[in-house]
């Protein structure tokens, strides 16, 4: 029976979905060490699901002849050696977009809390101090929101903000489709000059480290707000603290930090702690029950459709192909080292056996070639042996 192993308390929906697909699913609430993982993988595991703790290293993959795919039930894949997976013909998937809505909602909530000074008033009240006042308390309606990085999250923040009556301006280094009435700025300076609220949603490109420093905070409008839920390296928090203390900026919300504690309860240190009208959250922008459920559905889908059809769309390491389910045909999936001439070897083996090819695709990346050949129902088992014997073959799979 085909086995799936799901580690680290992956949302229960994933096991339900994979069982419905006919997998024998084993779930474990914790991560496994390298050796324990290697031992498990030796036992005919076909699909492996992890979150961010299990290290899927080359060593852990040393003997896993049945393993076809690894799913990271999270956003990043830093803990999975995707090149080692490639070398063994193992496809890797993750869920890069499944928590975008969660981040966007947090940002919208924070903008309202910051504009109204809710956090400080609530903190005072918890300490028994009544602070009823409309001073520095503003509505979101009519304010200008400046979005730096108009990708999956930035553009959703824009749509939600516009629905609440904000005027949306954005800056992105790439050409983007403006949603609703959002307007594009030609430079980051332009968006900084225009907006009452700046929210940052850039990716983790190395050049984005230090994107916001003293000069950028200085360029913002007086009493503007700054929010960052993208990457900790993007903003210089000492410079931000300076501009908050001087009153130049009226508030900030920060979810990501240059140095984040490794585990709950560990001490957190930041120049922003203790400042007025500053919301600090422990990197929870994307952490919601809904996001976990969406991740479970998305990654399980990717794993099972790779298993069933060979589809690698949105794989993080394989060349990407979108493949339909076939009727009355077989599908040969040939994964090989990407050197010239493999395709012609495949074709001459099939031609010499007189096999009818109904469809053929080849996609490559820097390391591997992924050749998909749909053939008629009749074939000789010797063909598979011949294809496997091509010296560059990493793995051969027959479907349907
Ligand atoms: P994305 O890749 O869809 O969008 C990033 C956008 O930023 C792209 O359009 C890109 O062209 C643009 N960009 C890159 N550098 C730029 C620059 N210097 N100036 C202007 N635009 C620039 O990414 P997505 O999914 O929207 O995520 C955005 C960020 O949010 C990422 O850094 C991601 O790691 C982070 N994130 C944080 C979470 C949290 O829990 N706080 C959860 C999920 C994502």
mmCIF file with all atom_site columns, N, CA and C in Angstrom, residues 1-7 23-26 28 32 36-50 61 63-71 90 303 307 395:
data_model
loop_
_atom_site.group_PDB
_atom_site.id
_atom_site.type_symbol
_atom_site.label_atom_id
_atom_site.label_alt_id
_atom_site.label_comp_id
_atom_site.label_asym_id
_atom_site.label_entity_id
_atom_site.label_seq_id
_atom_site.pdbx_PDB_ins_code
_atom_site.Cartn_x
_atom_site.Cartn_y
_atom_site.Cartn_z
_atom_site.occupancy
_atom_site.B_iso_or_equiv
_atom_site.pdbx_formal_charge
_atom_site.auth_seq_id
_atom_site.auth_comp_id
_atom_site.auth_asym_id
_atom_site.auth_atom_id
_atom_site.pdbx_PDB_model_num
ATOM 1   N N  . UNK A 1 1   ? 0.848  -1.212 0.000   1.00 0.00 ? 1   UNK A N  1
ATOM 2   C CA . UNK A 1 1   ? 0.000  0.000  0.000   1.00 0.00 ? 1   UNK A CA 1
ATOM 3   C C  . UNK A 1 1   ? 0.874  1.249  0.000   1.00 0.00 ? 1   UNK A C  1
ATOM 4   N N  . UNK A 1 2   ? 0.438  2.282  -0.734  1.00 0.00 ? 2   UNK A N  1
ATOM 5   C CA . UNK A 1 2   ? 1.253  3.502  -0.798  1.00 0.00 ? 2   UNK A CA 1
ATOM 6   C C  . UNK A 1 2   ? 1.165  4.277  0.522   1.00 0.00 ? 2   UNK A C  1
ATOM 7   N N  . UNK A 1 3   ? 2.349  4.631  1.037   1.00 0.00 ? 3   UNK A N  1
ATOM 8   C CA . UNK A 1 3   ? 2.388  5.214  2.387   1.00 0.00 ? 3   UNK A CA 1
ATOM 9   C C  . UNK A 1 3   ? 2.703  6.707  2.338   1.00 0.00 ? 3   UNK A C  1
ATOM 10  N N  . UNK A 1 4   ? 2.016  7.472  3.189   1.00 0.00 ? 4   UNK A N  1
ATOM 11  C CA . UNK A 1 4   ? 2.358  8.886  3.359   1.00 0.00 ? 4   UNK A CA 1
ATOM 12  C C  . UNK A 1 4   ? 2.706  9.095  4.829   1.00 0.00 ? 4   UNK A C  1
ATOM 13  N N  . UNK A 1 5   ? 3.767  9.840  5.073   1.00 0.00 ? 5   UNK A N  1
ATOM 14  C CA . UNK A 1 5   ? 4.188  10.130 6.447   1.00 0.00 ? 5   UNK A CA 1
ATOM 15  C C  . UNK A 1 5   ? 4.090  11.637 6.668   1.00 0.00 ? 5   UNK A C  1
ATOM 16  N N  . UNK A 1 6   ? 3.260  12.040 7.630   1.00 0.00 ? 6   UNK A N  1
ATOM 17  C CA . UNK A 1 6   ? 3.073  13.469 7.907   1.00 0.00 ? 6   UNK A CA 1
ATOM 18  C C  . UNK A 1 6   ? 3.601  13.784 9.304   1.00 0.00 ? 6   UNK A C  1
ATOM 19  N N  . UNK A 1 7   ? 4.581  14.687 9.375   1.00 0.00 ? 7   UNK A N  1
ATOM 20  C CA . UNK A 1 7   ? 5.228  15.002 10.657  1.00 0.00 ? 7   UNK A CA 1
ATOM 21  C C  . UNK A 1 7   ? 4.775  16.364 11.182  1.00 0.00 ? 7   UNK A C  1
ATOM 22  N N  . UNK A 1 23  ? -4.177 6.729  0.310   1.00 0.00 ? 23  UNK A N  1
ATOM 23  C CA . UNK A 1 23  ? -2.877 6.537  0.962   1.00 0.00 ? 23  UNK A CA 1
ATOM 24  C C  . UNK A 1 23  ? -3.054 5.986  2.368   1.00 0.00 ? 23  UNK A C  1
ATOM 25  N N  . UNK A 1 24  ? -2.071 5.225  2.797   1.00 0.00 ? 24  UNK A N  1
ATOM 26  C CA . UNK A 1 24  ? -2.008 4.792  4.180   1.00 0.00 ? 24  UNK A CA 1
ATOM 27  C C  . UNK A 1 24  ? -1.194 5.878  4.898   1.00 0.00 ? 24  UNK A C  1
ATOM 28  N N  . UNK A 1 25  ? -1.857 6.629  5.763   1.00 0.00 ? 25  UNK A N  1
ATOM 29  C CA . UNK A 1 25  ? -1.204 7.827  6.308   1.00 0.00 ? 25  UNK A CA 1
ATOM 30  C C  . UNK A 1 25  ? -0.760 7.601  7.750   1.00 0.00 ? 25  UNK A C  1
ATOM 31  N N  . UNK A 1 26  ? 0.504  7.881  8.020   1.00 0.00 ? 26  UNK A N  1
ATOM 32  C CA . UNK A 1 26  ? 0.987  7.883  9.406   1.00 0.00 ? 26  UNK A CA 1
ATOM 33  C C  . UNK A 1 26  ? 1.261  9.331  9.797   1.00 0.00 ? 26  UNK A C  1
ATOM 34  N N  . UNK A 1 28  ? 2.689  12.030 12.825  1.00 0.00 ? 28  UNK A N  1
ATOM 35  C CA . UNK A 1 28  ? 3.423  12.171 14.087  1.00 0.00 ? 28  UNK A CA 1
ATOM 36  C C  . UNK A 1 28  ? 3.344  13.636 14.505  1.00 0.00 ? 28  UNK A C  1
ATOM 37  N N  . UNK A 1 32  ? 11.279 14.740 13.288  1.00 0.00 ? 32  UNK A N  1
ATOM 38  C CA . UNK A 1 32  ? 12.155 13.579 13.491  1.00 0.00 ? 32  UNK A CA 1
ATOM 39  C C  . UNK A 1 32  ? 13.606 14.007 13.295  1.00 0.00 ? 32  UNK A C  1
ATOM 40  N N  . UNK A 1 36  ? 16.307 9.183  12.513  1.00 0.00 ? 36  UNK A N  1
ATOM 41  C CA . UNK A 1 36  ? 14.953 8.614  12.632  1.00 0.00 ? 36  UNK A CA 1
ATOM 42  C C  . UNK A 1 36  ? 14.185 8.804  11.331  1.00 0.00 ? 36  UNK A C  1
ATOM 43  N N  . UNK A 1 37  ? 14.413 9.953  10.693  1.00 0.00 ? 37  UNK A N  1
ATOM 44  C CA . UNK A 1 37  ? 13.724 10.200 9.421   1.00 0.00 ? 37  UNK A CA 1
ATOM 45  C C  . UNK A 1 37  ? 14.228 9.214  8.370   1.00 0.00 ? 37  UNK A C  1
ATOM 46  N N  . UNK A 1 38  ? 15.545 9.047  8.316   1.00 0.00 ? 38  UNK A N  1
ATOM 47  C CA . UNK A 1 38  ? 16.125 8.115  7.337   1.00 0.00 ? 38  UNK A CA 1
ATOM 48  C C  . UNK A 1 38  ? 15.533 6.718  7.531   1.00 0.00 ? 38  UNK A C  1
ATOM 49  N N  . UNK A 1 39  ? 15.397 6.310  8.801   1.00 0.00 ? 39  UNK A N  1
ATOM 50  C CA . UNK A 1 39  ? 14.861 4.978  9.098   1.00 0.00 ? 39  UNK A CA 1
ATOM 51  C C  . UNK A 1 39  ? 13.408 4.846  8.620   1.00 0.00 ? 39  UNK A C  1
ATOM 52  N N  . UNK A 1 40  ? 12.613 5.886  8.881   1.00 0.00 ? 40  UNK A N  1
ATOM 53  C CA . UNK A 1 40  ? 11.208 5.873  8.441   1.00 0.00 ? 40  UNK A CA 1
ATOM 54  C C  . UNK A 1 40  ? 11.119 5.820  6.918   1.00 0.00 ? 40  UNK A C  1
ATOM 55  N N  . UNK A 1 41  ? 11.971 6.620  6.260   1.00 0.00 ? 41  UNK A N  1
ATOM 56  C CA . UNK A 1 41  ? 11.874 6.714  4.799   1.00 0.00 ? 41  UNK A CA 1
ATOM 57  C C  . UNK A 1 41  ? 12.264 5.403  4.108   1.00 0.00 ? 41  UNK A C  1
ATOM 58  N N  . UNK A 1 42  ? 13.068 4.635  4.823   1.00 0.00 ? 42  UNK A N  1
ATOM 59  C CA . UNK A 1 42  ? 13.469 3.336  4.285   1.00 0.00 ? 42  UNK A CA 1
ATOM 60  C C  . UNK A 1 42  ? 12.249 2.403  4.159   1.00 0.00 ? 42  UNK A C  1
ATOM 61  N N  . UNK A 1 43  ? 11.199 2.699  4.959   1.00 0.00 ? 43  UNK A N  1
ATOM 62  C CA . UNK A 1 43  ? 10.052 1.766  5.035   1.00 0.00 ? 43  UNK A CA 1
ATOM 63  C C  . UNK A 1 43  ? 8.961  2.110  4.021   1.00 0.00 ? 43  UNK A C  1
ATOM 64  N N  . UNK A 1 44  ? 9.355  2.234  2.758   1.00 0.00 ? 44  UNK A N  1
ATOM 65  C CA . UNK A 1 44  ? 8.389  2.387  1.657   1.00 0.00 ? 44  UNK A CA 1
ATOM 66  C C  . UNK A 1 44  ? 7.518  3.633  1.699   1.00 0.00 ? 44  UNK A C  1
ATOM 67  N N  . UNK A 1 45  ? 8.021  4.707  2.314   1.00 0.00 ? 45  UNK A N  1
ATOM 68  C CA . UNK A 1 45  ? 7.232  5.944  2.317   1.00 0.00 ? 45  UNK A CA 1
ATOM 69  C C  . UNK A 1 45  ? 7.287  6.558  0.920   1.00 0.00 ? 45  UNK A C  1
ATOM 70  N N  . UNK A 1 46  ? 6.109  6.900  0.388   1.00 0.00 ? 46  UNK A N  1
ATOM 71  C CA . UNK A 1 46  ? 6.025  7.454  -0.959  1.00 0.00 ? 46  UNK A CA 1
ATOM 72  C C  . UNK A 1 46  ? 5.941  8.984  -0.908  1.00 0.00 ? 46  UNK A C  1
ATOM 73  N N  . UNK A 1 47  ? 5.155  9.493  0.075   1.00 0.00 ? 47  UNK A N  1
ATOM 74  C CA . UNK A 1 47  ? 5.009  10.945 0.223   1.00 0.00 ? 47  UNK A CA 1
ATOM 75  C C  . UNK A 1 47  ? 5.411  11.338 1.644   1.00 0.00 ? 47  UNK A C  1
ATOM 76  N N  . UNK A 1 48  ? 6.189  12.405 1.767   1.00 0.00 ? 48  UNK A N  1
ATOM 77  C CA . UNK A 1 48  ? 6.588  12.902 3.094   1.00 0.00 ? 48  UNK A CA 1
ATOM 78  C C  . UNK A 1 48  ? 6.069  14.322 3.261   1.00 0.00 ? 48  UNK A C  1
ATOM 79  N N  . UNK A 1 49  ? 5.430  14.592 4.402   1.00 0.00 ? 49  UNK A N  1
ATOM 80  C CA . UNK A 1 49  ? 4.983  15.951 4.707   1.00 0.00 ? 49  UNK A CA 1
ATOM 81  C C  . UNK A 1 49  ? 5.693  16.459 5.945   1.00 0.00 ? 49  UNK A C  1
ATOM 82  N N  . UNK A 1 50  ? 6.253  17.665 5.866   1.00 0.00 ? 50  UNK A N  1
ATOM 83  C CA . UNK A 1 50  ? 6.936  18.258 7.021   1.00 0.00 ? 50  UNK A CA 1
ATOM 84  C C  . UNK A 1 50  ? 6.462  19.706 7.174   1.00 0.00 ? 50  UNK A C  1
ATOM 85  N N  . UNK A 1 61  ? 18.029 11.445 3.298   1.00 0.00 ? 61  UNK A N  1
ATOM 86  C CA . UNK A 1 61  ? 17.455 10.865 2.075   1.00 0.00 ? 61  UNK A CA 1
ATOM 87  C C  . UNK A 1 61  ? 18.323 9.736  1.509   1.00 0.00 ? 61  UNK A C  1
ATOM 88  N N  . UNK A 1 63  ? 18.627 6.640  1.832   1.00 0.00 ? 63  UNK A N  1
ATOM 89  C CA . UNK A 1 63  ? 18.071 5.377  1.356   1.00 0.00 ? 63  UNK A CA 1
ATOM 90  C C  . UNK A 1 63  ? 16.545 5.450  1.429   1.00 0.00 ? 63  UNK A C  1
ATOM 91  N N  . UNK A 1 64  ? 15.960 5.971  0.363   1.00 0.00 ? 64  UNK A N  1
ATOM 92  C CA . UNK A 1 64  ? 14.496 6.110  0.370   1.00 0.00 ? 64  UNK A CA 1
ATOM 93  C C  . UNK A 1 64  ? 13.988 5.797  -1.033  1.00 0.00 ? 64  UNK A C  1
ATOM 94  N N  . UNK A 1 65  ? 14.117 4.541  -1.444  1.00 0.00 ? 65  UNK A N  1
ATOM 95  C CA . UNK A 1 65  ? 13.824 4.198  -2.838  1.00 0.00 ? 65  UNK A CA 1
ATOM 96  C C  . UNK A 1 65  ? 12.394 4.483  -3.264  1.00 0.00 ? 65  UNK A C  1
ATOM 97  N N  . UNK A 1 66  ? 11.454 4.510  -2.297  1.00 0.00 ? 66  UNK A N  1
ATOM 98  C CA . UNK A 1 66  ? 10.054 4.700  -2.698  1.00 0.00 ? 66  UNK A CA 1
ATOM 99  C C  . UNK A 1 66  ? 9.634  6.159  -2.702  1.00 0.00 ? 66  UNK A C  1
ATOM 100 N N  . UNK A 1 67  ? 10.415 7.015  -2.071  1.00 0.00 ? 67  UNK A N  1
ATOM 101 C CA . UNK A 1 67  ? 9.961  8.395  -1.871  1.00 0.00 ? 67  UNK A CA 1
ATOM 102 C C  . UNK A 1 67  ? 9.878  9.154  -3.191  1.00 0.00 ? 67  UNK A C  1
ATOM 103 N N  . UNK A 1 68  ? 8.681  9.665  -3.480  1.00 0.00 ? 68  UNK A N  1
ATOM 104 C CA . UNK A 1 68  ? 8.475  10.392 -4.734  1.00 0.00 ? 68  UNK A CA 1
ATOM 105 C C  . UNK A 1 68  ? 8.412  11.890 -4.530  1.00 0.00 ? 68  UNK A C  1
ATOM 106 N N  . UNK A 1 69  ? 7.865  12.328 -3.391  1.00 0.00 ? 69  UNK A N  1
ATOM 107 C CA . UNK A 1 69  ? 7.675  13.772 -3.217  1.00 0.00 ? 69  UNK A CA 1
ATOM 108 C C  . UNK A 1 69  ? 7.714  14.161 -1.744  1.00 0.00 ? 69  UNK A C  1
ATOM 109 N N  . UNK A 1 70  ? 8.219  15.383 -1.506  1.00 0.00 ? 70  UNK A N  1
ATOM 110 C CA . UNK A 1 70  ? 8.233  15.959 -0.160  1.00 0.00 ? 70  UNK A CA 1
ATOM 111 C C  . UNK A 1 70  ? 7.373  17.219 -0.203  1.00 0.00 ? 70  UNK A C  1
ATOM 112 N N  . UNK A 1 71  ? 6.447  17.319 0.739   1.00 0.00 ? 71  UNK A N  1
ATOM 113 C CA . UNK A 1 71  ? 5.615  18.517 0.815   1.00 0.00 ? 71  UNK A CA 1
ATOM 114 C C  . UNK A 1 71  ? 5.963  19.305 2.057   1.00 0.00 ? 71  UNK A C  1
ATOM 115 N N  . UNK A 1 90  ? 13.195 13.330 -6.548  1.00 0.00 ? 90  UNK A N  1
ATOM 116 C CA . UNK A 1 90  ? 12.077 13.550 -5.619  1.00 0.00 ? 90  UNK A CA 1
ATOM 117 C C  . UNK A 1 90  ? 11.580 14.987 -5.796  1.00 0.00 ? 90  UNK A C  1
ATOM 118 N N  . UNK A 1 303 ? 0.775  17.036 -3.722  1.00 0.00 ? 303 UNK A N  1
ATOM 119 C CA . UNK A 1 303 ? 1.428  15.729 -3.569  1.00 0.00 ? 303 UNK A CA 1
ATOM 120 C C  . UNK A 1 303 ? 0.647  14.651 -4.304  1.00 0.00 ? 303 UNK A C  1
ATOM 121 N N  . UNK A 1 307 ? 1.638  12.424 -7.605  1.00 0.00 ? 307 UNK A N  1
ATOM 122 C CA . UNK A 1 307 ? 1.634  10.959 -7.551  1.00 0.00 ? 307 UNK A CA 1
ATOM 123 C C  . UNK A 1 307 ? 0.783  10.375 -8.691  1.00 0.00 ? 307 UNK A C  1
ATOM 124 N N  . UNK A 1 395 ? 15.270 8.401  -12.381 1.00 0.00 ? 395 UNK A N  1
ATOM 125 C CA . UNK A 1 395 ? 14.097 7.635  -11.950 1.00 0.00 ? 395 UNK A CA 1
ATOM 126 C C  . UNK A 1 395 ? 13.124 7.475  -13.107 1.00 0.00 ? 395 UNK A C  1
#
